[in-house]
mmCIF file of C-alpha atoms in Angstrom:
data_model
loop_
_atom_site.group_PDB
_atom_site.id
_atom_site.type_symbol
_atom_site.label_atom_id
_atom_site.label_comp_id
_atom_site.label_asym_id
_atom_site.label_seq_id
_atom_site.Cartn_x
_atom_site.Cartn_y
_atom_site.Cartn_z
ATOM 1 C CA MET A 190 97.862 121.758 -197.390
ATOM 2 C CA PRO A 191 98.823 118.826 -199.631
ATOM 3 C CA VAL A 192 101.396 119.298 -202.371
ATOM 4 C CA TRP A 193 101.207 117.154 -205.490
ATOM 5 C CA VAL A 194 103.479 115.874 -208.231
ATOM 6 C CA HIS A 195 100.944 116.307 -211.017
ATOM 7 C CA ARG A 196 102.733 114.889 -213.981
ATOM 8 C CA ILE A 197 106.014 113.280 -214.959
ATOM 9 C CA GLU A 198 107.334 113.165 -218.514
ATOM 10 C CA THR A 199 110.605 111.894 -219.951
ATOM 11 C CA ILE A 200 112.745 112.284 -223.043
ATOM 12 C CA LEU A 201 115.667 110.361 -224.515
ATOM 13 C CA PRO A 202 118.358 111.197 -227.080
ATOM 14 C CA GLU A 203 117.822 109.850 -230.549
ATOM 15 C CA PHE A 204 120.870 107.549 -230.589
ATOM 16 C CA SER A 205 120.775 104.242 -228.762
ATOM 17 C CA PHE A 206 122.821 101.080 -228.558
ATOM 18 C CA SER A 207 122.383 97.618 -227.115
ATOM 19 C CA GLN A 208 124.392 96.559 -224.101
ATOM 20 C CA GLU A 209 125.796 93.734 -226.180
ATOM 21 C CA HIS A 210 127.112 96.183 -228.779
ATOM 22 C CA ALA A 211 128.658 98.382 -226.087
ATOM 23 C CA CYS A 212 130.412 95.385 -224.571
ATOM 24 C CA LEU A 213 131.857 94.330 -227.914
ATOM 25 C CA LYS A 214 133.134 97.848 -228.580
ATOM 26 C CA MET A 215 134.786 98.087 -225.161
ATOM 27 C CA GLN A 216 136.419 94.707 -225.696
ATOM 28 C CA GLU A 217 137.860 95.916 -229.004
ATOM 29 C CA TRP A 218 139.493 98.788 -227.149
ATOM 30 C CA ALA A 219 140.768 96.661 -224.263
ATOM 31 C CA LYS A 220 144.484 95.971 -224.031
ATOM 32 C CA ASP A 221 144.501 92.392 -222.714
ATOM 33 C CA ASP A 222 142.413 89.255 -222.300
ATOM 34 C CA ARG A 223 141.948 89.745 -218.559
ATOM 35 C CA THR A 224 140.303 93.125 -219.128
ATOM 36 C CA ARG A 225 138.091 91.637 -221.823
ATOM 37 C CA ARG A 226 136.919 88.921 -219.427
ATOM 38 C CA ILE A 227 136.128 91.527 -216.762
ATOM 39 C CA LEU A 228 134.165 93.568 -219.291
ATOM 40 C CA ARG A 229 132.098 90.586 -220.380
ATOM 41 C CA VAL A 230 131.137 89.887 -216.763
ATOM 42 C CA LEU A 231 130.302 93.531 -215.998
ATOM 43 C CA TYR A 232 128.073 93.980 -219.030
ATOM 44 C CA ARG A 233 126.409 90.577 -218.717
ATOM 45 C CA GLN A 234 125.526 91.143 -215.049
ATOM 46 C CA SER A 235 124.401 94.773 -215.427
ATOM 47 C CA GLY A 236 120.685 94.071 -215.878
ATOM 48 C CA ILE A 237 120.715 96.474 -218.846
ATOM 49 C CA GLU A 238 119.630 95.709 -222.401
ATOM 50 C CA ARG A 239 119.722 99.138 -224.039
ATOM 51 C CA ARG A 240 120.975 102.674 -223.408
ATOM 52 C CA HIS A 241 120.671 106.061 -225.107
ATOM 53 C CA SER A 242 123.296 108.713 -225.838
ATOM 54 C CA VAL A 243 123.659 112.146 -227.422
ATOM 55 C CA ILE A 244 126.815 110.824 -229.099
ATOM 56 C CA ALA A 245 126.227 109.190 -232.452
ATOM 57 C CA ASP A 246 129.653 107.705 -233.037
ATOM 58 C CA PHE A 247 131.980 106.118 -230.501
ATOM 59 C CA ASP A 248 133.925 103.950 -232.929
ATOM 60 C CA GLY A 249 137.260 105.783 -232.832
ATOM 61 C CA ASN A 250 137.768 105.430 -236.589
ATOM 62 C CA SER A 251 135.639 107.916 -238.503
ATOM 63 C CA GLU A 252 136.339 111.624 -238.854
ATOM 64 C CA GLY A 253 133.520 112.693 -236.538
ATOM 65 C CA SER A 254 134.076 110.050 -233.903
ATOM 66 C CA PHE A 255 133.964 110.971 -230.209
ATOM 67 C CA PHE A 256 137.159 109.000 -229.613
ATOM 68 C CA LYS A 257 140.261 109.336 -231.751
ATOM 69 C CA THR A 258 142.930 106.723 -232.370
ATOM 70 C CA GLY A 259 146.260 108.462 -231.958
ATOM 71 C CA PRO A 260 149.880 107.401 -232.542
ATOM 72 C CA GLY A 261 150.565 103.839 -231.492
ATOM 73 C CA GLY A 262 146.861 103.015 -231.571
ATOM 74 C CA VAL A 263 146.194 104.841 -228.288
ATOM 75 C CA LEU A 264 142.509 105.729 -227.944
ATOM 76 C CA GLN A 265 141.902 109.247 -226.688
ATOM 77 C CA GLY A 266 138.672 111.055 -225.944
ATOM 78 C CA PRO A 267 138.083 114.799 -226.212
ATOM 79 C CA GLY A 268 139.046 117.235 -223.477
ATOM 80 C CA THR A 269 136.648 118.475 -220.832
ATOM 81 C CA GLY A 270 135.901 121.684 -222.727
ATOM 82 C CA ALA A 271 134.890 119.834 -225.900
ATOM 83 C CA ARG A 272 132.674 117.467 -223.924
ATOM 84 C CA ASN A 273 131.039 120.374 -222.141
ATOM 85 C CA GLU A 274 130.320 122.114 -225.451
ATOM 86 C CA ILE A 275 128.223 119.100 -226.412
ATOM 87 C CA PHE A 276 126.456 119.287 -223.054
ATOM 88 C CA ALA A 277 125.605 122.963 -223.552
ATOM 89 C CA ARG A 278 124.129 122.322 -226.992
ATOM 90 C CA GLU A 279 122.268 119.087 -226.300
ATOM 91 C CA SER A 280 120.988 119.937 -222.824
ATOM 92 C CA LYS A 281 119.375 123.081 -224.202
ATOM 93 C CA ALA A 282 117.591 121.205 -226.984
ATOM 94 C CA MET A 283 116.452 118.315 -224.783
ATOM 95 C CA SER A 284 115.292 120.448 -221.855
ATOM 96 C CA VAL A 285 113.258 122.815 -224.014
ATOM 97 C CA ALA A 286 111.682 119.872 -225.855
ATOM 98 C CA LEU A 287 110.824 118.119 -222.596
ATOM 99 C CA ALA A 288 109.377 121.233 -220.977
ATOM 100 C CA GLY A 289 107.190 121.712 -224.052
ATOM 101 C CA LYS A 290 106.130 118.068 -223.896
ATOM 102 C CA ILE A 291 105.057 118.094 -220.265
ATOM 103 C CA LEU A 292 103.116 121.347 -220.627
ATOM 104 C CA ASP A 293 101.456 120.215 -223.877
ATOM 105 C CA ARG A 294 100.255 117.057 -222.119
ATOM 106 C CA SER A 295 99.086 118.810 -218.980
ATOM 107 C CA ALA A 296 95.350 119.290 -218.666
ATOM 108 C CA VAL A 297 95.746 122.160 -216.211
ATOM 109 C CA PHE A 298 99.064 123.998 -216.539
ATOM 110 C CA GLY A 299 100.434 126.161 -219.317
ATOM 111 C CA PRO A 300 103.691 128.150 -219.655
ATOM 112 C CA GLY A 301 102.125 131.191 -218.004
ATOM 113 C CA ASP A 302 101.277 129.201 -214.864
ATOM 114 C CA ILE A 303 104.858 128.241 -214.055
ATOM 115 C CA THR A 304 106.238 130.353 -211.189
ATOM 116 C CA HIS A 305 109.499 128.457 -210.550
ATOM 117 C CA VAL A 306 111.870 126.298 -212.596
ATOM 118 C CA VAL A 307 114.237 123.971 -210.734
ATOM 119 C CA THR A 308 116.852 122.140 -212.788
ATOM 120 C CA ALA A 309 119.372 119.498 -211.734
ATOM 121 C CA SER A 310 122.407 118.109 -213.539
ATOM 122 C CA CYS A 311 125.875 116.864 -212.669
ATOM 123 C CA THR A 312 127.197 116.110 -216.166
ATOM 124 C CA GLY A 313 127.850 119.609 -217.497
ATOM 125 C CA PHE A 314 127.875 123.335 -216.814
ATOM 126 C CA CYS A 315 126.726 126.273 -218.913
ATOM 127 C CA ASN A 316 125.219 129.636 -218.197
ATOM 128 C CA PRO A 317 122.696 130.601 -219.434
ATOM 129 C CA GLY A 318 121.639 127.048 -218.723
ATOM 130 C CA PRO A 319 118.598 124.877 -219.397
ATOM 131 C CA ASP A 320 116.519 126.818 -216.850
ATOM 132 C CA TYR A 321 117.011 130.061 -218.803
ATOM 133 C CA HIS A 322 116.214 128.519 -222.179
ATOM 134 C CA ILE A 323 113.084 126.806 -220.846
ATOM 135 C CA VAL A 324 111.687 130.101 -219.574
ATOM 136 C CA ARG A 325 112.643 132.086 -222.649
ATOM 137 C CA GLU A 326 111.747 129.678 -225.436
ATOM 138 C CA LEU A 327 108.446 128.512 -223.970
ATOM 139 C CA GLY A 328 107.249 132.058 -223.360
ATOM 140 C CA MET A 329 107.034 131.837 -219.573
ATOM 141 C CA ASN A 330 106.796 134.967 -217.480
ATOM 142 C CA ARG A 331 110.100 136.805 -217.274
ATOM 143 C CA SER A 332 109.636 136.921 -213.503
ATOM 144 C CA THR A 333 109.741 133.105 -213.274
ATOM 145 C CA GLU A 334 112.190 132.154 -210.539
ATOM 146 C CA ARG A 335 115.011 129.823 -211.610
ATOM 147 C CA TYR A 336 117.181 127.548 -209.489
ATOM 148 C CA HIS A 337 119.813 124.973 -210.371
ATOM 149 C CA LEU A 338 121.102 122.037 -208.309
ATOM 150 C CA GLY A 339 124.505 121.161 -209.723
ATOM 151 C CA PHE A 340 126.929 118.300 -209.280
ATOM 152 C CA MET A 341 124.873 116.412 -206.695
ATOM 153 C CA GLY A 342 124.790 113.157 -208.629
ATOM 154 C CA CYS A 343 122.198 110.428 -208.903
ATOM 155 C CA TYR A 344 120.105 111.552 -205.922
ATOM 156 C CA ALA A 345 119.447 115.140 -207.101
ATOM 157 C CA ALA A 346 115.841 114.579 -208.236
ATOM 158 C CA LEU A 347 114.608 114.149 -204.673
ATOM 159 C CA PRO A 348 116.170 117.363 -203.295
ATOM 160 C CA ALA A 349 114.748 119.110 -206.379
ATOM 161 C CA LEU A 350 111.262 117.812 -205.532
ATOM 162 C CA ARG A 351 111.790 118.788 -201.884
ATOM 163 C CA MET A 352 112.693 122.319 -202.974
ATOM 164 C CA ALA A 353 109.610 122.469 -205.185
ATOM 165 C CA ALA A 354 107.376 121.288 -202.340
ATOM 166 C CA ALA A 355 108.839 123.939 -200.025
ATOM 167 C CA PHE A 356 108.064 126.662 -202.579
ATOM 168 C CA CYS A 357 104.473 125.433 -202.833
ATOM 169 C CA LYS A 358 103.969 125.339 -199.072
ATOM 170 C CA ALA A 359 105.379 128.845 -198.725
ATOM 171 C CA ARG A 360 103.362 130.167 -201.649
ATOM 172 C CA PRO A 361 100.125 128.233 -202.305
ATOM 173 C CA ASP A 362 99.765 129.564 -205.859
ATOM 174 C CA ALA A 363 103.232 128.337 -206.892
ATOM 175 C CA VAL A 364 103.585 125.928 -209.828
ATOM 176 C CA VAL A 365 107.071 124.462 -210.087
ATOM 177 C CA LEU A 366 108.618 122.767 -213.096
ATOM 178 C CA VAL A 367 111.352 120.349 -211.976
ATOM 179 C CA MET A 368 113.803 119.209 -214.666
ATOM 180 C CA CYS A 369 116.616 116.652 -214.327
ATOM 181 C CA ILE A 370 118.892 116.216 -217.344
ATOM 182 C CA GLU A 371 122.057 114.138 -217.477
ATOM 183 C CA LEU A 372 124.337 113.354 -220.411
ATOM 184 C CA CYS A 373 126.507 110.761 -218.692
ATOM 185 C CA SER A 374 127.923 109.301 -221.904
ATOM 186 C CA LEU A 375 129.917 112.503 -222.435
ATOM 187 C CA HIS A 376 132.229 111.328 -219.679
ATOM 188 C CA ILE A 377 133.027 107.827 -220.882
ATOM 189 C CA GLN A 378 136.680 107.103 -220.162
ATOM 190 C CA VAL A 379 138.601 104.312 -221.875
ATOM 191 C CA ASN A 380 141.629 104.089 -219.625
ATOM 192 C CA GLY A 381 141.732 100.627 -218.066
ATOM 193 C CA ASN A 382 140.677 101.970 -214.669
ATOM 194 C CA GLU A 383 138.271 99.564 -212.926
ATOM 195 C CA ASP A 384 135.985 102.365 -211.712
ATOM 196 C CA SER A 385 135.751 103.687 -215.277
ATOM 197 C CA GLN A 386 134.997 100.224 -216.624
ATOM 198 C CA LEU A 387 132.135 99.821 -214.148
ATOM 199 C CA ALA A 388 130.750 103.287 -214.900
ATOM 200 C CA ASN A 389 130.998 102.707 -218.666
ATOM 201 C CA SER A 390 128.841 99.593 -218.286
ATOM 202 C CA LEU A 391 126.039 101.432 -216.461
ATOM 203 C CA PHE A 392 125.566 105.087 -217.346
ATOM 204 C CA ALA A 393 123.390 106.561 -220.089
ATOM 205 C CA ASP A 394 121.661 109.800 -221.117
ATOM 206 C CA GLY A 395 118.135 110.987 -220.456
ATOM 207 C CA ALA A 396 115.936 113.680 -218.938
ATOM 208 C CA ALA A 397 112.782 113.746 -216.838
ATOM 209 C CA ALA A 398 110.478 116.543 -215.711
ATOM 210 C CA ALA A 399 107.713 116.915 -213.141
ATOM 211 C CA ILE A 400 105.141 119.587 -212.321
ATOM 212 C CA VAL A 401 104.648 120.255 -208.599
ATOM 213 C CA SER A 402 101.824 122.341 -207.139
ATOM 214 C CA ALA A 403 99.424 122.605 -204.203
ATOM 215 C CA ARG A 404 96.490 122.683 -206.616
ATOM 216 C CA ASP A 405 94.261 119.634 -206.637
ATOM 217 C CA PRO A 406 94.970 117.299 -209.575
ATOM 218 C CA ALA A 407 92.645 117.510 -212.550
ATOM 219 C CA PRO A 408 89.749 115.027 -212.550
ATOM 220 C CA GLY A 409 90.840 111.668 -213.935
ATOM 221 C CA GLN A 410 94.548 112.478 -213.623
ATOM 222 C CA GLY A 411 96.877 110.356 -211.509
ATOM 223 C CA ALA A 412 99.261 112.154 -209.184
ATOM 224 C CA PHE A 413 101.606 111.690 -206.246
ATOM 225 C CA ARG A 414 100.721 113.405 -202.989
ATOM 226 C CA ILE A 415 103.982 114.349 -201.286
ATOM 227 C CA GLU A 416 104.134 113.157 -197.689
ATOM 228 C CA GLU A 417 107.711 113.800 -196.558
ATOM 229 C CA PHE A 418 111.423 113.697 -197.408
ATOM 230 C CA ARG A 419 114.369 112.307 -195.481
ATOM 231 C CA SER A 420 118.152 112.468 -195.946
ATOM 232 C CA ALA A 421 120.923 110.236 -194.640
ATOM 233 C CA ILE A 422 124.664 109.753 -195.000
ATOM 234 C CA VAL A 423 126.625 106.506 -194.947
ATOM 235 C CA PRO A 424 130.087 107.837 -193.992
ATOM 236 C CA ASP A 425 131.774 104.495 -194.661
ATOM 237 C CA GLY A 426 131.124 105.057 -198.379
ATOM 238 C CA GLU A 427 132.793 108.461 -198.744
ATOM 239 C CA ALA A 428 135.755 107.020 -200.642
ATOM 240 C CA ASP A 429 133.694 104.582 -202.701
ATOM 241 C CA MET A 430 131.500 106.993 -204.667
ATOM 242 C CA ALA A 431 132.785 110.382 -205.773
ATOM 243 C CA TRP A 432 132.718 112.689 -208.802
ATOM 244 C CA SER A 433 135.395 115.197 -209.838
ATOM 245 C CA ILE A 434 136.429 117.235 -212.881
ATOM 246 C CA GLY A 435 139.381 115.948 -214.886
ATOM 247 C CA ASP A 436 141.195 117.103 -217.984
ATOM 248 C CA ARG A 437 139.357 114.626 -220.210
ATOM 249 C CA GLY A 438 135.845 114.780 -218.838
ATOM 250 C CA PHE A 439 134.529 114.181 -215.357
ATOM 251 C CA ASP A 440 136.204 111.406 -213.372
ATOM 252 C CA ILE A 441 134.074 109.041 -211.332
ATOM 253 C CA THR A 442 135.034 106.928 -208.356
ATOM 254 C CA LEU A 443 132.570 104.054 -208.275
ATOM 255 C CA SER A 444 133.641 101.090 -206.201
ATOM 256 C CA SER A 445 132.073 97.686 -206.676
ATOM 257 C CA TYR A 446 131.567 97.736 -202.884
ATOM 258 C CA VAL A 447 128.856 100.421 -203.123
ATOM 259 C CA PRO A 448 125.914 97.981 -203.439
ATOM 260 C CA ARG A 449 127.125 96.047 -200.394
ATOM 261 C CA LEU A 450 127.484 99.253 -198.395
ATOM 262 C CA ILE A 451 123.919 100.167 -199.325
ATOM 263 C CA GLY A 452 122.652 96.685 -198.477
ATOM 264 C CA ALA A 453 124.340 96.734 -195.064
ATOM 265 C CA SER A 454 122.944 100.188 -194.241
ATOM 266 C CA ILE A 455 119.552 100.310 -195.896
ATOM 267 C CA ARG A 456 117.372 99.033 -193.065
ATOM 268 C CA GLY A 457 119.114 101.357 -190.613
ATOM 269 C CA ILE A 458 118.380 104.262 -192.960
ATOM 270 C CA VAL A 459 114.828 103.407 -193.940
ATOM 271 C CA GLU A 460 113.259 102.261 -190.672
ATOM 272 C CA PRO A 461 114.051 105.437 -188.670
ATOM 273 C CA SER A 462 113.162 107.630 -191.649
ATOM 274 C CA LEU A 463 109.764 106.019 -192.075
ATOM 275 C CA GLY A 464 109.228 105.718 -188.340
ATOM 276 C CA ALA A 465 109.637 109.464 -187.857
ATOM 277 C CA GLY A 466 106.490 109.911 -189.944
ATOM 278 C CA GLY A 467 104.583 107.053 -188.324
ATOM 279 C CA TYR A 468 105.211 104.534 -191.109
ATOM 280 C CA ALA A 469 106.855 101.120 -191.260
ATOM 281 C CA VAL A 470 108.457 99.196 -194.124
ATOM 282 C CA ALA A 471 105.324 97.039 -194.336
ATOM 283 C CA ASP A 472 103.174 100.124 -195.020
ATOM 284 C CA VAL A 473 104.940 100.804 -198.335
ATOM 285 C CA GLY A 474 103.403 99.117 -201.356
ATOM 286 C CA THR A 475 105.977 99.952 -204.034
ATOM 287 C CA TRP A 476 109.597 101.063 -203.823
ATOM 288 C CA ALA A 477 110.969 103.430 -206.457
ATOM 289 C CA VAL A 478 114.619 102.448 -206.047
ATOM 290 C CA HIS A 479 117.129 104.423 -208.092
ATOM 291 C CA PRO A 480 118.265 101.917 -210.756
ATOM 292 C CA GLY A 481 121.965 102.546 -210.267
ATOM 293 C CA GLY A 482 122.706 98.972 -211.231
ATOM 294 C CA ARG A 483 121.277 95.518 -210.759
ATOM 295 C CA ALA A 484 123.309 94.925 -207.594
ATOM 296 C CA ILE A 485 121.912 98.066 -205.939
ATOM 297 C CA ILE A 486 118.320 96.979 -206.551
ATOM 298 C CA ASP A 487 119.206 93.461 -205.365
ATOM 299 C CA GLN A 488 120.714 94.773 -202.134
ATOM 300 C CA VAL A 489 117.760 97.056 -201.348
ATOM 301 C CA GLN A 490 115.296 94.266 -202.070
ATOM 302 C CA SER A 491 117.200 91.813 -199.894
ATOM 303 C CA GLY A 492 117.987 94.298 -197.109
ATOM 304 C CA LEU A 493 114.326 95.302 -196.719
ATOM 305 C CA SER A 494 112.892 91.812 -197.471
ATOM 306 C CA LEU A 495 110.843 93.132 -200.389
ATOM 307 C CA ARG A 496 108.901 91.063 -202.897
ATOM 308 C CA PRO A 497 110.100 91.166 -206.537
ATOM 309 C CA GLU A 498 107.003 93.043 -207.681
ATOM 310 C CA GLN A 499 107.738 95.852 -205.215
ATOM 311 C CA VAL A 500 110.835 96.867 -207.207
ATOM 312 C CA ALA A 501 109.668 95.757 -210.663
ATOM 313 C CA GLU A 502 109.578 99.268 -212.161
ATOM 314 C CA SER A 503 113.137 99.962 -211.029
ATOM 315 C CA ARG A 504 114.357 96.846 -212.813
ATOM 316 C CA GLU A 505 112.383 97.721 -215.938
ATOM 317 C CA VAL A 506 113.864 101.227 -216.147
ATOM 318 C CA LEU A 507 117.363 99.809 -215.646
ATOM 319 C CA ARG A 508 116.785 97.180 -218.319
ATOM 320 C CA SER A 509 115.427 99.636 -220.889
ATOM 321 C CA TYR A 510 117.556 102.736 -220.300
ATOM 322 C CA GLY A 511 120.494 102.029 -217.958
ATOM 323 C CA ASN A 512 121.500 104.398 -215.152
ATOM 324 C CA MET A 513 120.737 107.958 -216.278
ATOM 325 C CA SER A 514 121.802 109.446 -212.929
ATOM 326 C CA SER A 515 119.328 112.002 -211.503
ATOM 327 C CA PRO A 516 116.424 111.490 -213.976
ATOM 328 C CA SER A 517 116.316 107.757 -213.290
ATOM 329 C CA VAL A 518 114.144 107.781 -210.171
ATOM 330 C CA LEU A 519 111.622 110.029 -211.979
ATOM 331 C CA PHE A 520 111.503 107.481 -214.820
ATOM 332 C CA VAL A 521 110.659 104.860 -212.175
ATOM 333 C CA LEU A 522 107.972 107.017 -210.559
ATOM 334 C CA LYS A 523 106.377 107.636 -213.952
ATOM 335 C CA GLU A 524 106.165 103.874 -214.546
ATOM 336 C CA ILE A 525 104.599 103.341 -211.113
ATOM 337 C CA LEU A 526 101.962 106.041 -211.561
ATOM 338 C CA GLU A 527 100.951 104.860 -215.034
ATOM 339 C CA ARG A 528 100.757 101.119 -214.419
ATOM 340 C CA PRO A 529 97.322 99.488 -214.163
ATOM 341 C CA SER A 530 96.456 98.789 -210.530
ATOM 342 C CA GLY A 531 93.579 97.294 -208.612
ATOM 343 C CA SER A 532 93.821 99.920 -205.885
ATOM 344 C CA ASP A 533 93.013 103.617 -206.112
ATOM 345 C CA SER A 534 96.053 104.573 -204.059
ATOM 346 C CA GLU A 535 99.175 103.168 -202.450
ATOM 347 C CA THR A 536 102.138 104.344 -200.425
ATOM 348 C CA VAL A 537 105.340 104.626 -202.461
ATOM 349 C CA CYS A 538 108.858 105.183 -201.132
ATOM 350 C CA ALA A 539 111.353 106.650 -203.590
ATOM 351 C CA MET A 540 115.049 106.416 -202.829
ATOM 352 C CA ALA A 541 118.221 107.453 -204.593
ATOM 353 C CA PHE A 542 121.908 107.302 -203.756
ATOM 354 C CA GLY A 543 124.906 109.407 -204.638
ATOM 355 C CA PRO A 544 128.376 110.574 -203.655
ATOM 356 C CA GLY A 545 129.111 110.658 -200.005
ATOM 357 C CA LEU A 546 127.592 108.026 -199.728
ATOM 358 C CA THR A 547 124.302 109.984 -199.635
ATOM 359 C CA ALA A 548 120.805 108.511 -199.462
ATOM 360 C CA GLU A 549 117.655 110.515 -200.175
ATOM 361 C CA LEU A 550 114.135 109.238 -199.552
ATOM 362 C CA ALA A 551 110.685 110.558 -200.456
ATOM 363 C CA LEU A 552 107.438 109.147 -199.112
ATOM 364 C CA LEU A 553 104.587 109.599 -201.589
ATOM 365 C CA GLU A 554 100.970 108.553 -201.946
ATOM 366 C CA ALA A 555 100.196 107.434 -205.499
ATOM 367 C CA VAL A 556 96.613 108.357 -206.356
ATOM 368 C CA ARG A 557 95.550 106.656 -209.550
ATOM 369 C CA ALA A 558 93.647 108.248 -212.419
ATOM 370 C CA GLY A 559 89.939 108.299 -211.680
ATOM 371 C CA ALA A 560 90.334 107.772 -207.937
ATOM 372 C CA GLY A 561 88.353 109.919 -205.524
ATOM 373 C CA ARG A 562 90.291 112.507 -203.532
#
């Protein structure tokens, strides 16, 4: 019984800023010329042009600014509780809006059809959370099952899809709404730490949703047929990517060595994972690589000897939106499914990375709109 990702929709906060503007602001806050030079290199090499945020004002000067300039000109951000209050408010609004958007644009599914809601986020905690508000405010059945995957990081979308697929295989009438929402900008730290500087240059806010079901896609609608999922760990990277809760937001460990660790390990991860299902690297047409940064895409492309066009959507999402953590790979998959193509279908491999160092892969068959099934 095939299980399908029927539709993917995305949403972004209203506020946005260019990467150039962000770099200038960070340089204003830097304490010395060496740090300013490092910042210019990081932002110039990021592969990002624009990012979005739920925070309207980072300037540190105005009354409502996210950062405050204290005695001696020391810049200080809000505490973890204040940041999480913003998450609770904004995640509710964005998730309800996105759930309404994906159902409004679905030709087949309405609120009453949804049997399960699976949400994922690592940038805030609140209960009742987005899953509750989606069910209540969209008028879904009160018996709708709700699940949340918390604090997994950038790879959480693929375990969320795996969970949805398992529900559909166990219960053929299941229709699962998967929602990933991350407000990474709430955890910007201006502290001179190199890991913080790297994270500040990459992360942004956004949300993505998908509908998963064993029902056949509607005529004329593109969809992904789910083939299989695989997981892997790169133990050498345990100390290079991590995520913890601090007094002034969440603290990230993000070493500049992470892309090289991925590049050195990627073929050893991918070839056995694909081989277990009877596939080879050459069988995959397009790669939905989590756009964690330009260097990560570069290392995957080089490590697997891929052509530039095979990772083009990953670079486009990075360029336009930055690294939004867990929603990012769904943004990439949406671009792949909606692009014009000469073929009715192609094999797609999605991959995302997170703390651990963890790698998650999903093998999908993209069936274009209008293709026979």
